[in-house]
Each structure stands twice: as C-alpha cells, then as structure tokens.
Coordinates of C-alpha atoms in Angstrom, one line a residue:
Chain C
X198 CA 117.3 119.6 70.1
X199 CA 116.7 118.2 74.0
X200 CA 118.2 119.7 76.8
X201 CA 119.0 118.1 80.3
X202 CA 119.8 121.2 82.8
X203 CA 122.9 120.2 85.2
X204 CA 123.0 123.7 87.0
X205 CA 122.7 127.9 87.5
X206 CA 125.6 129.4 87.0
X207 CA 126.4 133.2 87.2
X208 CA 126.9 134.6 83.8
X209 CA 129.8 135.7 84.3
X210 CA 131.0 131.7 85.1
X211 CA 128.9 130.5 82.4
X212 CA 132.7 130.0 80.5
X213 CA 133.1 126.5 82.6
X214 CA 130.9 125.1 79.8
X215 CA 133.5 124.3 77.4
X216 CA 136.0 122.8 79.4
X217 CA 133.4 120.3 80.4
X218 CA 131.7 120.2 76.8
X219 CA 128.2 121.6 78.5
X220 CA 126.2 124.1 76.4
X221 CA 125.0 127.8 77.6
X222 CA 121.5 129.5 77.7
X223 CA 122.1 132.4 79.4
X224 CA 119.5 134.7 81.0
X225 CA 120.8 138.9 82.1
X226 CA 122.2 137.1 85.2
X227 CA 122.2 133.5 85.1
X228 CA 123.8 131.5 82.5
X229 CA 121.9 127.7 82.3
X230 CA 124.5 125.0 81.8
X231 CA 122.9 121.5 80.0
X232 CA 123.4 119.1 78.1
X233 CA 122.1 117.4 74.6
X234 CA 119.4 115.1 76.0
X235 CA 118.9 111.4 74.3
X236 CA 114.6 110.7 75.8
X237 CA 114.2 107.2 74.5
X238 CA 114.0 104.6 77.5
X239 CA 114.3 105.5 81.4
X240 CA 117.3 106.5 83.0
X241 CA 119.8 104.6 83.7
X242 CA 121.8 104.4 86.8
X243 CA 124.9 105.3 84.8
X244 CA 123.0 108.3 83.6
X245 CA 122.5 109.3 87.3
X246 CA 125.6 109.5 88.5
X247 CA 126.9 111.5 85.7
X248 CA 124.8 113.6 86.0
X249 CA 126.2 113.7 89.8
X250 CA 129.2 113.8 88.6
X251 CA 129.1 116.7 86.0
X252 CA 127.3 118.4 88.5
X253 CA 130.5 117.9 91.0
X254 CA 133.2 118.9 87.8
X255 CA 130.5 122.5 88.4
X256 CA 130.6 123.3 91.9
X257 CA 134.3 121.9 91.6
X258 CA 135.3 125.4 89.6
X259 CA 132.1 128.2 90.1
X260 CA 129.6 129.0 93.0
X261 CA 125.9 126.8 91.2
X262 CA 122.4 125.3 91.9
X263 CA 122.5 122.0 91.2
X264 CA 119.5 120.8 88.6
X265 CA 117.6 118.0 90.0
X266 CA 118.1 114.9 87.4
X267 CA 115.5 114.7 84.6
X268 CA 114.8 119.2 84.4
X269 CA 114.3 118.3 80.4
X270 CA 113.2 121.3 77.8
X271 CA 112.8 120.9 74.1
X272 CA 115.7 123.2 73.6
X273 CA 117.2 125.8 74.2
X274 CA 114.4 128.5 74.1
X275 CA 112.2 126.1 76.0
X276 CA 115.1 126.2 79.0
X277 CA 116.1 130.1 78.0
X278 CA 112.4 130.8 78.9
X279 CA 112.1 128.9 82.2
X280 CA 115.1 130.8 83.2
X281 CA 113.6 134.6 82.0
X282 CA 111.0 133.4 84.4
X283 CA 112.7 132.1 87.2
X284 CA 116.0 134.2 86.9
X285 CA 114.4 136.3 90.3
X286 CA 114.5 133.3 92.8
X287 CA 117.1 131.7 91.3
X288 CA 119.8 135.1 91.5
X289 CA 118.8 134.5 95.0
X290 CA 119.0 131.3 96.0
X291 CA 122.8 130.7 93.9
X292 CA 123.5 134.1 96.5
X293 CA 122.8 132.5 99.0
X294 CA 123.6 128.3 98.2
X295 CA 125.2 128.8 95.6
X296 CA 129.0 128.9 97.0
X297 CA 128.5 126.4 100.5
X298 CA 129.1 122.9 100.6
X299 CA 127.2 120.2 101.5
X300 CA 127.5 117.4 104.0
X301 CA 125.4 115.3 104.8
X302 CA 125.4 112.8 107.9
X303 CA 123.6 109.6 108.3
X304 CA 124.0 108.2 111.6
X305 CA 122.4 104.4 111.4
X306 CA 122.0 102.3 114.7
X307 CA 124.8 99.7 115.0
X308 CA 121.7 97.3 116.8
X309 CA 118.5 96.4 114.0
X310 CA 117.5 94.2 117.4
X311 CA 114.3 95.6 118.9
X312 CA 114.6 97.4 122.0
X313 CA 112.1 94.8 124.2
X314 CA 113.7 92.0 122.3
X315 CA 110.7 89.7 125.0
X316 CA 107.9 91.6 123.2
X317 CA 108.2 90.2 119.6
X318 CA 105.7 87.2 118.9
X319 CA 104.7 85.1 116.6
X320 CA 101.4 86.1 115.7
X321 CA 99.6 82.9 116.9
X322 CA 96.8 84.8 117.7
X323 CA 95.0 88.0 116.9
X324 CA 96.2 89.7 120.5
X325 CA 99.8 87.4 119.5
X326 CA 99.7 90.1 116.6
X327 CA 98.2 93.0 118.1
X328 CA 100.5 92.8 121.1
X329 CA 103.9 92.3 118.1
X330 CA 102.1 95.3 116.9
X331 CA 102.3 97.4 120.4
X332 CA 106.1 96.1 121.0
X333 CA 106.4 97.0 117.2
X334 CA 105.2 100.8 118.3
X335 CA 107.2 101.0 121.6
X336 CA 110.1 100.7 119.9
X337 CA 109.1 103.0 117.4
X338 CA 109.0 105.4 120.4
X339 CA 112.4 105.0 121.9
X340 CA 114.1 105.1 118.5
X341 CA 112.4 108.6 117.7
X342 CA 113.0 109.9 121.4
X343 CA 116.8 109.0 121.4
X344 CA 116.6 109.9 117.9
X345 CA 116.1 113.6 119.0
X346 CA 118.8 113.4 120.9
X347 CA 121.3 112.7 118.7
X348 CA 120.0 115.3 117.0
X349 CA 120.0 118.0 119.8
X350 CA 123.5 116.4 120.1
X351 CA 124.7 117.4 116.3
X352 CA 123.7 120.6 115.9
X353 CA 125.4 121.1 119.2
X354 CA 128.4 121.0 117.0
X355 CA 127.8 122.5 113.9
X356 CA 129.3 126.2 113.0
X357 CA 125.7 126.2 111.2
X358 CA 123.3 128.7 111.0
X359 CA 120.0 126.6 111.5
X360 CA 118.4 127.5 108.1
X361 CA 121.3 125.7 106.0
X362 CA 120.4 122.4 107.9
X363 CA 117.8 119.9 107.4
X364 CA 117.5 116.4 109.3
X365 CA 114.9 113.9 109.2
X366 CA 114.7 111.5 112.0
X367 CA 114.1 107.8 111.7
X368 CA 113.7 108.3 108.0
X369 CA 114.6 104.4 107.6
X370 CA 114.5 101.3 110.0
X371 CA 118.3 101.2 109.8
X372 CA 118.8 105.0 110.4
X373 CA 118.3 106.9 113.0
X374 CA 118.9 111.0 111.7
X375 CA 119.1 112.0 108.3
X376 CA 120.8 115.3 108.5
X377 CA 122.3 117.6 105.3
X378 CA 124.1 120.7 106.6
X379 CA 126.1 123.9 104.2
X380 CA 129.2 125.0 105.5
X381 CA 131.8 127.1 103.6
X382 CA 134.4 125.7 102.2
X383 CA 137.1 126.9 105.0
X384 CA 134.6 124.7 107.3
X385 CA 134.5 121.1 106.2
X386 CA 137.4 120.0 107.5
X387 CA 136.7 121.2 111.0
X388 CA 132.9 120.5 111.2
X389 CA 133.5 116.7 109.5
X390 CA 136.2 116.7 112.3
X391 CA 133.4 117.6 114.9
X392 CA 131.2 114.8 114.0
X393 CA 133.2 112.3 114.0
X394 CA 134.7 112.9 117.2
X395 CA 130.8 113.5 118.2
X396 CA 129.7 110.0 116.8
X397 CA 132.1 108.5 118.0
X398 CA 131.2 109.8 121.2
X399 CA 127.4 107.7 120.7
X400 CA 127.7 103.8 121.2
X401 CA 124.4 103.0 119.8
X402 CA 125.0 104.9 115.8
X403 CA 127.3 104.8 113.5
X404 CA 128.0 108.4 112.1
X405 CA 129.1 108.8 108.5
X406 CA 130.2 112.2 107.1
X407 CA 129.7 112.0 103.1
X408 CA 130.3 115.0 101.0
X409 CA 131.4 118.3 100.3
X410 CA 128.5 117.9 97.6
X411 CA 127.0 120.8 95.4
X412 CA 124.3 122.3 97.4
X413 CA 121.6 119.9 96.7
X414 CA 119.3 119.9 99.5
X415 CA 118.8 123.8 99.2
X416 CA 118.5 124.5 95.8
X417 CA 115.4 125.4 94.6
X418 CA 113.6 123.0 92.6
X419 CA 113.6 122.9 89.1
Chain H
X108 CA 91.9 106.2 124.1
X109 CA 89.1 105.8 126.0
X110 CA 85.4 105.9 125.2
X111 CA 85.2 109.4 127.2
X112 CA 88.4 111.0 125.1
X113 CA 86.6 112.3 121.8
X114 CA 88.5 115.3 121.2
X115 CA 92.2 113.4 121.4
X116 CA 90.5 110.6 118.9
X117 CA 89.3 113.0 116.6
X118 CA 93.3 115.0 116.5
X119 CA 94.5 111.7 115.8
X120 CA 92.1 110.6 113.3
X121 CA 92.7 114.8 111.7
X122 CA 95.8 113.8 111.8
X123 CA 95.7 110.7 109.9
X124 CA 93.5 112.2 107.1
X125 CA 96.4 115.0 106.5
X126 CA 98.8 112.1 106.4
X127 CA 96.5 110.4 103.3
X128 CA 95.9 113.3 100.6
X129 CA 99.8 113.7 101.2
X130 CA 100.4 109.7 100.3
X131 CA 97.3 111.2 97.1
X132 CA 99.0 113.2 93.7
X133 CA 97.9 115.4 92.0
X134 CA 97.5 114.2 89.1
X135 CA 96.8 110.4 88.0
X136 CA 99.7 109.3 85.7
X137 CA 98.6 106.2 83.8
X138 CA 100.6 103.7 82.2
X139 CA 97.9 103.1 79.2
X140 CA 99.8 99.9 79.3
X141 CA 99.8 99.3 82.4
X142 CA 96.5 101.2 83.7
X143 CA 95.5 97.8 86.2
X144 CA 98.3 97.7 88.0
X145 CA 99.5 101.3 88.7
X146 CA 95.7 101.5 90.0
X147 CA 96.2 98.5 91.8
X148 CA 99.3 99.9 93.8
X149 CA 97.1 102.9 94.8
X150 CA 94.1 101.3 96.2
X151 CA 96.2 99.0 97.8
X152 CA 98.6 102.1 99.3
X153 CA 95.5 103.5 100.9
X154 CA 94.0 100.4 101.7
X155 CA 97.5 99.3 103.8
X156 CA 97.1 102.6 105.2
X157 CA 93.7 102.2 106.4
X158 CA 94.5 99.6 108.1
X159 CA 97.7 100.6 109.9
X160 CA 95.7 103.6 110.9
X161 CA 93.2 100.7 111.9
X162 CA 95.8 98.8 113.6
X163 CA 97.1 102.1 115.9
X164 CA 93.6 103.1 116.9
X165 CA 93.3 99.0 117.9
X166 CA 96.8 98.6 119.9
X167 CA 95.9 102.4 121.5
X168 CA 92.4 100.7 123.1
X169 CA 94.5 97.4 123.5
X170 CA 96.9 99.4 125.8
X171 CA 93.9 102.0 127.4
X172 CA 91.9 98.5 128.2
X173 CA 88.8 99.0 126.4
X174 CA 88.8 96.3 124.4
X175 CA 87.9 93.3 125.9
X176 CA 89.3 89.9 125.6
X177 CA 87.5 88.9 122.9
X178 CA 87.3 92.7 120.6
X179 CA 91.4 92.2 121.3
X180 CA 91.6 88.8 119.6
X181 CA 88.5 89.4 117.0
X182 CA 90.0 93.0 115.6
X183 CA 93.8 91.5 115.6
X184 CA 92.3 88.4 113.1
X185 CA 90.4 90.8 111.1
X186 CA 93.5 93.1 111.1
X187 CA 96.2 89.8 110.6
X188 CA 94.3 88.8 107.9
X189 CA 92.8 91.8 106.2
X190 CA 97.2 92.2 106.6
X191 CA 97.8 89.3 104.7
X192 CA 95.4 89.8 101.7
X193 CA 96.9 93.0 101.3
X194 CA 100.2 91.3 100.7
X195 CA 98.4 88.4 98.3
X196 CA 97.4 90.9 95.7
X197 CA 100.1 93.1 95.8
X198 CA 101.8 89.6 94.3
X199 CA 99.1 89.2 92.0
X200 CA 99.7 92.5 90.7
X201 CA 103.4 92.1 90.5
X202 CA 103.8 94.5 93.4
X203 CA 106.5 95.3 95.7
X204 CA 105.0 95.4 99.3
X205 CA 108.0 97.2 100.6
X206 CA 106.9 100.1 97.9
X207 CA 103.8 100.8 99.5
X208 CA 105.4 100.3 102.9
X209 CA 107.9 103.4 101.0
X210 CA 105.2 106.2 99.8
X211 CA 103.5 105.9 103.0
X212 CA 106.7 106.0 105.1
X213 CA 107.6 108.9 102.2
X214 CA 104.1 110.2 104.0
X215 CA 105.0 110.4 107.1

C-alpha cells in the first residue's frame, strides 16, 4: 500500500496515530506517521490543505517534524528503510526543533507605487526603455535597503537565537520581509504582541503574524 | 562600470553565472506528451535571464556615461524587442510569462 508521510515523532509518541487515523511505521527511536495514498492524478488544493491540517493535529498533541507534502513511499517497508537510514539526523532535528512552534511574519509594502514615480516613462524609445529599467532598479535598491532595516528592527524584538530565525528580504514585489521564527509555546503570545507593536511603528509596511504552526521551515527535508 | 573597471565587470558576471546555474535543474524531467512546452519553458527562462543580465549591464553603462546616445538608443530598442519576442514565444507555447519571472526570482 502506498503511503504518504505526514510527520515524524518520537517512538513513545506514536500513540497519537490511532487518534488521528494514521498508520505508524516505527524505528528504534522514531516513528513515521503516514496515510494510505492514492497516487493517481495531481495533488489538489484540498489535499494540500488536508496535509497541513493533519500535521497541525499531530503537532498540537506531540512534538513532531512535519513532512513535505508529496513524501510518498511504495509501502511500509520502504518507509521503514528510509526511516532507519535517516534516524540519527531526524532524531537530532526532532530534539532541536520538534517542540517549538513556527511563527510566520510578513511585512507587505503599504504603498505599491514606485518610490520615484516621475522616473517611470512609457517605452517610446530605446532610451526610454532603459531609463524605465533604471528607475525600477533604483526603486528596487531603495526597497531592499529599507527591507534590511526592517529585518534589523524585527530581530531586535524576537527573543530567539539566530539559528531559529530565517528571513528573506523582498521575496516578491508586494512583500518587504518574509520571516519565520521558531519559538517555544510559552513565547508565542509575547512574541506575537511584540511584533505587532513594532508593526504599528512601521509606516510603510503592514505586518502580519501567522501561526503557531509546526516547524515546517526548520525541519529536515525528506 | 567603466571600460577601465574590468575586475568589477568580471565579478558581476561571475555572480550572474552562479545565479544562472541555480536555475538549471539537476535533472530534466520531460513529460513525453509535453516535451516541446517543457523545453520551451527552459529555453525561454534562460534567454530571459540573459536578457536581464544584458539590461543591467546596459543600464550600468548608461549611468556611468560610457555609452553614446546612439548606443543607448540601439541597445534599448534591441532589449525591448527581445523582451517582446520572449513574451510572444511564451504565449505561443502556452507559458505564463509570470512563471518565467518566478523561476528567475527564485534563483535570486
């Protein structure tokens, strides 16, 4: 039977599988929680959301490493072999991040207009085309500089060591900063409040904190 | 960039090539029913990436004053036409130009 891996938990926590209708493949120290999987057809949005829902249900009960959607194994033997092969790395990762929660912080630009609006010209000529590119380049550099300033402010508010923070500046035109932070369950409320207070002080971005989620960004990849 | 600054130019080009390498998949997955579209997507992504590299170089030289007015106009027209052609080809193969930009952006 084909299996879709959902999450990795400590072997002693494998009992949650029964509560959630999941199958268990157990190693020496870890257990892989999986679902029977029909491999025909492309994945749907419903299936992706369901994967997130299952992982969150596991994570709310026990520490876990979420599996990337699409980690499919031909059968339980195949999953077991992979689990045994990677058990040392996975056990270390579970100990390091499994009990922590991920908060996703997004700072979106309030003003989508370019910083130098008078530099944007229709491309009526070759020169106009390049000058439009120059204006875009200057806007991008200014936004990159500002995004890096925002990152510094955010890092100052997060009570988290650097190893538990990942961020990208200007990952998309509408977004200044995309950050993921791993916090303990005790730190969730205070951290969210601090970020939201900081967000109110940043006039050029809208700051949103989402989560807590399972440690997707920080788990070891399959 | 000026004509007397080859070191900076070389460094910038090396950085661009490093980015280009990250665009290339470790293996090419070709769907037998869609080989043309898959290859077209790969080729157009590479061409668009190179176009962007050339555009940045041209803008850099225009800012630095090392292009004549005539050169600015000719290079600008050439890049503009290339951008339009890439868009036309993407449409012909049923490719979303935004997806091409996303692939390049993901490599940044």
